[in-house]
Amino acid sequence: AQKITQTQPGMFVQEKEAVTLDCTYDTSDPSYGLFWYKQPSSGEMIFLIYQGSYDQQNATEGRYSLNFQKARKSANLVISASQLGDSAMYFCAMRAFFGNEKLTFGTGTRLTIIP
Amino acid sequence: GAGVSQTPSNKVTEKGKYVELRCDPISGHTALYWYRQSLGQGPEFLIYFQGTGAADDSGLPNDRFFAVRPEGSVSTLKIQRTERGDSAVYLCASSPSGGGNQPQHFGDGTRLSIL
């Protein structure tokens, strides 16, 4: 079984500051992928970034980076230079590489960017 | 557009009625997923299709829920004898072939309300 824990229900951050959203996970699968999604108030789930369990380097996509610490089972999302449009729910999710296609999601963190 | 399309965007019906929710995946994507998102929660897996076949239906909550994908593209999620607890946003996602590091791309969802 897989479990994702997001301990920050809500965060307020000043515009242009960096923000870290926490995610810890638990799994017995030897190979797995970690994903972050953004869900604005309009409802769509937008894929942001992916990290594979065997990737040697932390993933980066523009202003998004993933601070992956395998031994600690954490996969925190870092957003640099936050913008008003970053205000949304953010979900961490994981999936085993083999034998299981489903994504397991955390409960999410609501990020609010303050002008 | 080229994204995952879900119809209707909203559905309101009375308890006990039958509903069908439709998902049109990204063209060429063989893997299709249904999730359910209750208020304040992350999405929860319902069923996964690879082509026309349901490869994993372990997330369907009971036998009132059924899904089909007869031609390997459009999928329909069917709910019989709806209950108030079925009220949620139903999300559909697709990926090119499933597995590995492929992110799942989501539609905007269908908000189902059972009165």
mmCIF file of C-alpha atoms in Angstrom:
data_model
loop_
_atom_site.group_PDB
_atom_site.id
_atom_site.type_symbol
_atom_site.label_atom_id
_atom_site.label_comp_id
_atom_site.label_asym_id
_atom_site.label_seq_id
_atom_site.Cartn_x
_atom_site.Cartn_y
_atom_site.Cartn_z
ATOM 1 C CA ALA A 1 0.000 0.000 0.000
ATOM 2 C CA GLN A 2 1.078 3.553 -0.627
ATOM 3 C CA LYS A 3 0.461 6.616 1.471
ATOM 4 C CA ILE A 4 1.088 10.312 0.908
ATOM 5 C CA THR A 5 1.130 12.795 3.779
ATOM 6 C CA GLN A 6 0.868 16.543 3.309
ATOM 7 C CA THR A 7 0.971 18.191 6.723
ATOM 8 C CA GLN A 8 0.333 21.794 5.674
ATOM 9 C CA PRO A 9 -3.390 22.362 5.085
ATOM 10 C CA GLY A 10 -2.791 26.003 4.165
ATOM 11 C CA MET A 11 0.068 28.411 3.558
ATOM 12 C CA PHE A 12 0.280 32.174 3.000
ATOM 13 C CA VAL A 13 3.312 33.515 1.170
ATOM 14 C CA GLN A 14 4.309 36.986 0.063
ATOM 15 C CA GLU A 15 4.523 37.491 -3.684
ATOM 16 C CA LYS A 16 8.040 36.965 -5.110
ATOM 17 C CA GLU A 17 9.147 34.856 -2.178
ATOM 18 C CA ALA A 18 10.062 31.171 -2.504
ATOM 19 C CA VAL A 19 7.806 28.569 -0.903
ATOM 20 C CA THR A 20 8.293 24.916 0.023
ATOM 21 C CA LEU A 21 5.338 22.548 0.144
ATOM 22 C CA ASP A 22 5.980 19.414 2.171
ATOM 23 C CA CYS A 23 5.259 15.863 1.091
ATOM 24 C CA THR A 24 6.251 12.612 2.750
ATOM 25 C CA TYR A 25 5.383 9.183 1.441
ATOM 26 C CA ASP A 26 5.349 5.568 2.434
ATOM 27 C CA THR A 27 5.605 2.587 0.128
ATOM 28 C CA SER A 28 7.041 -0.912 -0.030
ATOM 29 C CA ASP A 29 7.531 -0.704 -3.790
ATOM 30 C CA PRO A 30 11.207 -0.592 -4.840
ATOM 31 C CA SER A 31 10.514 1.598 -7.876
ATOM 32 C CA TYR A 32 8.048 4.428 -7.937
ATOM 33 C CA GLY A 33 7.331 7.872 -9.273
ATOM 34 C CA LEU A 34 6.384 11.032 -7.413
ATOM 35 C CA PHE A 35 4.203 13.728 -8.986
ATOM 36 C CA TRP A 36 2.996 17.189 -8.045
ATOM 37 C CA TYR A 37 -0.254 18.624 -9.380
ATOM 38 C CA LYS A 38 -1.770 22.095 -9.094
ATOM 39 C CA GLN A 39 -5.538 22.537 -8.808
ATOM 40 C CA PRO A 40 -6.775 26.130 -9.178
ATOM 41 C CA SER A 41 -10.228 27.101 -7.978
ATOM 42 C CA SER A 42 -11.554 26.321 -11.464
ATOM 43 C CA GLY A 43 -10.980 22.638 -10.702
ATOM 44 C CA GLU A 44 -8.625 21.261 -13.332
ATOM 45 C CA MET A 45 -5.632 19.210 -12.171
ATOM 46 C CA ILE A 46 -2.453 20.496 -13.791
ATOM 47 C CA PHE A 47 0.671 18.325 -13.845
ATOM 48 C CA LEU A 48 3.714 20.240 -12.588
ATOM 49 C CA ILE A 49 6.703 17.985 -12.050
ATOM 50 C CA TYR A 50 7.823 14.359 -11.809
ATOM 51 C CA GLN A 51 10.597 12.572 -9.875
ATOM 52 C CA GLY A 52 11.524 8.940 -10.338
ATOM 53 C CA SER A 53 12.779 6.986 -7.338
ATOM 54 C CA TYR A 54 16.034 6.112 -9.108
ATOM 55 C CA ASP A 55 16.708 9.547 -10.558
ATOM 56 C CA GLN A 56 20.055 10.783 -9.358
ATOM 57 C CA GLN A 57 19.225 14.456 -9.640
ATOM 58 C CA ASN A 58 16.331 16.463 -8.295
ATOM 59 C CA ALA A 59 13.766 17.354 -10.953
ATOM 60 C CA THR A 60 13.302 20.943 -12.099
ATOM 61 C CA GLU A 61 10.686 22.519 -14.371
ATOM 62 C CA GLY A 62 10.965 26.265 -14.708
ATOM 63 C CA ARG A 63 10.129 27.822 -11.325
ATOM 64 C CA TYR A 64 9.305 24.403 -9.855
ATOM 65 C CA SER A 65 11.865 22.092 -8.323
ATOM 66 C CA LEU A 66 11.507 18.940 -6.303
ATOM 67 C CA ASN A 67 13.628 18.431 -3.193
ATOM 68 C CA PHE A 68 13.785 14.622 -3.189
ATOM 69 C CA GLN A 69 15.278 12.936 -0.119
ATOM 70 C CA LYS A 70 14.816 9.230 -0.636
ATOM 71 C CA ALA A 71 16.144 8.113 2.740
ATOM 72 C CA ARG A 72 13.686 10.429 4.487
ATOM 73 C CA LYS A 73 10.892 9.507 2.043
ATOM 74 C CA SER A 74 10.186 13.128 1.301
ATOM 75 C CA ALA A 75 9.496 14.919 -1.973
ATOM 76 C CA ASN A 76 8.966 18.578 -1.232
ATOM 77 C CA LEU A 77 7.930 21.002 -3.966
ATOM 78 C CA VAL A 78 9.797 24.297 -4.136
ATOM 79 C CA ILE A 79 8.292 27.216 -6.031
ATOM 80 C CA SER A 80 10.704 30.074 -6.619
ATOM 81 C CA ALA A 81 9.677 33.705 -7.071
ATOM 82 C CA SER A 82 6.005 33.069 -6.316
ATOM 83 C CA GLN A 83 3.324 34.810 -8.364
ATOM 84 C CA LEU A 84 -0.316 35.628 -7.658
ATOM 85 C CA GLY A 85 -1.299 32.957 -10.177
ATOM 86 C CA ASP A 86 0.346 30.317 -8.004
ATOM 87 C CA SER A 87 -2.551 30.539 -5.558
ATOM 88 C CA ALA A 88 -4.181 27.091 -5.722
ATOM 89 C CA MET A 89 -4.383 23.669 -4.098
ATOM 90 C CA TYR A 90 -1.262 21.564 -4.554
ATOM 91 C CA PHE A 91 -1.339 17.783 -4.441
ATOM 92 C CA CYS A 92 1.531 15.366 -4.063
ATOM 93 C CA ALA A 93 0.955 11.916 -5.563
ATOM 94 C CA MET A 94 2.838 8.697 -6.144
ATOM 95 C CA ARG A 95 2.592 5.572 -8.272
ATOM 96 C CA ALA A 96 4.455 2.297 -8.290
ATOM 97 C CA PHE A 97 6.360 1.584 -11.474
ATOM 98 C CA PHE A 98 5.198 -1.977 -11.850
ATOM 99 C CA GLY A 99 1.887 -3.703 -11.376
ATOM 100 C CA ASN A 100 -0.107 -0.706 -10.247
ATOM 101 C CA GLU A 101 -1.214 2.195 -12.380
ATOM 102 C CA LYS A 102 -3.187 4.192 -9.864
ATOM 103 C CA LEU A 103 -2.006 7.483 -8.433
ATOM 104 C CA THR A 104 -2.273 7.834 -4.667
ATOM 105 C CA PHE A 105 -2.814 11.455 -3.632
ATOM 106 C CA GLY A 106 -2.283 13.390 -0.433
ATOM 107 C CA THR A 107 -4.907 15.701 1.030
ATOM 108 C CA GLY A 108 -3.311 18.760 -0.509
ATOM 109 C CA THR A 109 -1.996 22.148 0.595
ATOM 110 C CA ARG A 110 -3.869 25.347 -0.159
ATOM 111 C CA LEU A 111 -1.324 28.015 -1.137
ATOM 112 C CA THR A 112 -2.306 31.673 -1.086
ATOM 113 C CA ILE A 113 0.041 34.279 -2.503
ATOM 114 C CA ILE A 114 -0.298 37.698 -0.888
ATOM 115 C CA PRO A 115 0.379 40.799 -3.028
ATOM 116 C CA GLY B 1 -8.772 21.409 -27.725
ATOM 117 C CA ALA B 2 -6.226 18.661 -27.305
ATOM 118 C CA GLY B 3 -6.843 17.931 -23.640
ATOM 119 C CA VAL B 4 -9.045 15.445 -21.797
ATOM 120 C CA SER B 5 -12.697 16.395 -22.214
ATOM 121 C CA GLN B 6 -15.399 15.508 -19.680
ATOM 122 C CA THR B 7 -19.130 15.980 -20.034
ATOM 123 C CA PRO B 8 -21.281 17.176 -18.483
ATOM 124 C CA SER B 9 -19.344 19.667 -16.372
ATOM 125 C CA ASN B 10 -22.140 19.616 -13.802
ATOM 126 C CA LYS B 11 -24.866 17.094 -13.097
ATOM 127 C CA VAL B 12 -27.626 17.433 -10.550
ATOM 128 C CA THR B 13 -29.988 14.526 -10.035
ATOM 129 C CA GLU B 14 -32.231 12.970 -7.439
ATOM 130 C CA LYS B 15 -31.338 10.101 -5.174
ATOM 131 C CA GLY B 16 -32.048 6.770 -6.801
ATOM 132 C CA LYS B 17 -31.531 7.956 -10.368
ATOM 133 C CA TYR B 18 -29.064 6.583 -12.915
ATOM 134 C CA VAL B 19 -26.255 8.794 -14.259
ATOM 135 C CA GLU B 20 -23.633 8.525 -16.975
ATOM 136 C CA LEU B 21 -20.449 10.563 -17.043
ATOM 137 C CA ARG B 22 -18.403 10.767 -20.221
ATOM 138 C CA CYS B 23 -14.660 11.104 -20.764
ATOM 139 C CA ASP B 24 -12.901 11.756 -24.064
ATOM 140 C CA PRO B 25 -9.143 11.241 -23.551
ATOM 141 C CA ILE B 26 -6.261 12.860 -25.369
ATOM 142 C CA SER B 27 -6.087 11.430 -28.877
ATOM 143 C CA GLY B 28 -3.852 8.368 -29.055
ATOM 144 C CA HIS B 29 -3.705 7.780 -25.310
ATOM 145 C CA THR B 30 -4.360 4.128 -24.556
ATOM 146 C CA ALA B 31 -4.417 4.456 -20.765
ATOM 147 C CA LEU B 32 -7.496 6.012 -19.152
ATOM 148 C CA TYR B 33 -8.276 6.519 -15.473
ATOM 149 C CA TRP B 34 -11.259 7.557 -13.377
ATOM 150 C CA TYR B 35 -10.898 9.213 -9.989
ATOM 151 C CA ARG B 36 -13.354 10.662 -7.488
ATOM 152 C CA GLN B 37 -12.598 13.763 -5.445
ATOM 153 C CA SER B 38 -14.680 14.589 -2.407
ATOM 154 C CA LEU B 39 -14.664 18.057 -0.894
ATOM 155 C CA GLY B 40 -11.388 18.856 0.828
ATOM 156 C CA GLN B 41 -9.724 15.622 -0.255
ATOM 157 C CA GLY B 42 -7.313 14.462 -2.897
ATOM 158 C CA PRO B 43 -8.593 12.379 -5.807
ATOM 159 C CA GLU B 44 -9.194 8.697 -5.119
ATOM 160 C CA PHE B 45 -8.673 6.043 -7.776
ATOM 161 C CA LEU B 46 -11.693 4.249 -9.182
ATOM 162 C CA ILE B 47 -10.700 2.318 -12.335
ATOM 163 C CA TYR B 48 -7.992 2.051 -14.974
ATOM 164 C CA PHE B 49 -8.410 1.048 -18.625
ATOM 165 C CA GLN B 50 -5.682 -0.087 -20.964
ATOM 166 C CA GLY B 51 -7.287 0.012 -24.383
ATOM 167 C CA THR B 52 -10.783 -1.434 -24.167
ATOM 168 C CA GLY B 53 -10.264 -3.533 -21.069
ATOM 169 C CA ALA B 54 -10.540 -2.592 -17.425
ATOM 170 C CA ALA B 55 -7.092 -3.534 -16.130
ATOM 171 C CA ASP B 56 -7.786 -2.478 -12.545
ATOM 172 C CA ASP B 57 -11.227 -1.776 -11.094
ATOM 173 C CA SER B 58 -10.208 -2.179 -7.470
ATOM 174 C CA GLY B 59 -11.244 1.366 -6.582
ATOM 175 C CA LEU B 60 -14.900 1.060 -7.548
ATOM 176 C CA PRO B 61 -16.747 1.397 -4.217
ATOM 177 C CA ASN B 62 -19.552 -1.098 -4.954
ATOM 178 C CA ASP B 63 -21.485 -2.751 -7.749
ATOM 179 C CA ARG B 64 -23.554 0.370 -8.406
ATOM 180 C CA PHE B 65 -20.521 1.759 -10.209
ATOM 181 C CA PHE B 66 -19.513 0.511 -13.633
ATOM 182 C CA ALA B 67 -17.364 1.874 -16.453
ATOM 183 C CA VAL B 68 -16.865 0.977 -20.085
ATOM 184 C CA ARG B 69 -14.539 1.905 -22.910
ATOM 185 C CA PRO B 70 -15.862 -0.113 -25.852
ATOM 186 C CA GLU B 71 -13.674 1.253 -28.632
ATOM 187 C CA GLY B 72 -10.585 2.116 -26.638
ATOM 188 C CA SER B 73 -11.110 5.864 -26.690
ATOM 189 C CA VAL B 74 -14.189 7.430 -25.032
ATOM 190 C CA SER B 75 -15.133 6.037 -21.633
ATOM 191 C CA THR B 76 -18.398 6.233 -19.709
ATOM 192 C CA LEU B 77 -18.705 5.933 -15.944
ATOM 193 C CA LYS B 78 -22.144 4.678 -14.962
ATOM 194 C CA ILE B 79 -23.701 4.971 -11.510
ATOM 195 C CA GLN B 80 -26.948 3.173 -10.698
ATOM 196 C CA ARG B 81 -29.356 3.962 -7.862
ATOM 197 C CA THR B 82 -27.400 7.063 -6.893
ATOM 198 C CA GLU B 83 -26.990 7.965 -3.226
ATOM 199 C CA ARG B 84 -26.226 11.318 -1.610
ATOM 200 C CA GLY B 85 -22.777 9.987 -0.700
ATOM 201 C CA ASP B 86 -21.964 9.717 -4.406
ATOM 202 C CA SER B 87 -21.835 13.519 -4.615
ATOM 203 C CA ALA B 88 -18.289 14.470 -5.625
ATOM 204 C CA VAL B 89 -16.199 15.643 -8.537
ATOM 205 C CA TYR B 90 -15.438 12.781 -10.916
ATOM 206 C CA LEU B 91 -12.133 13.221 -12.693
ATOM 207 C CA CYS B 92 -10.904 11.429 -15.784
ATOM 208 C CA ALA B 93 -7.251 11.243 -16.808
ATOM 209 C CA SER B 94 -5.270 9.711 -19.650
ATOM 210 C CA SER B 95 -1.650 8.928 -20.445
ATOM 211 C CA PRO B 96 0.060 7.729 -23.632
ATOM 212 C CA SER B 97 0.458 4.078 -22.636
ATOM 213 C CA GLY B 98 0.496 3.977 -18.882
ATOM 214 C CA GLY B 99 3.313 3.044 -16.564
ATOM 215 C CA GLY B 100 6.820 4.343 -16.044
ATOM 216 C CA ASN B 101 7.239 8.043 -15.663
ATOM 217 C CA GLN B 102 4.219 9.118 -17.701
ATOM 218 C CA PRO B 103 2.135 11.757 -15.937
ATOM 219 C CA GLN B 104 -1.622 11.406 -16.057
ATOM 220 C CA HIS B 105 -3.338 14.348 -17.708
ATOM 221 C CA PHE B 106 -6.656 15.269 -16.171
ATOM 222 C CA GLY B 107 -9.870 16.721 -17.479
ATOM 223 C CA ASP B 108 -11.811 19.467 -15.716
ATOM 224 C CA GLY B 109 -14.077 16.936 -14.035
ATOM 225 C CA THR B 110 -17.811 16.435 -13.661
ATOM 226 C CA ARG B 111 -19.332 17.826 -10.483
ATOM 227 C CA LEU B 112 -22.076 15.391 -9.476
ATOM 228 C CA SER B 113 -24.670 16.466 -6.939
ATOM 229 C CA ILE B 114 -27.246 13.996 -5.641
ATOM 230 C CA LEU B 115 -30.231 15.664 -4.015
#
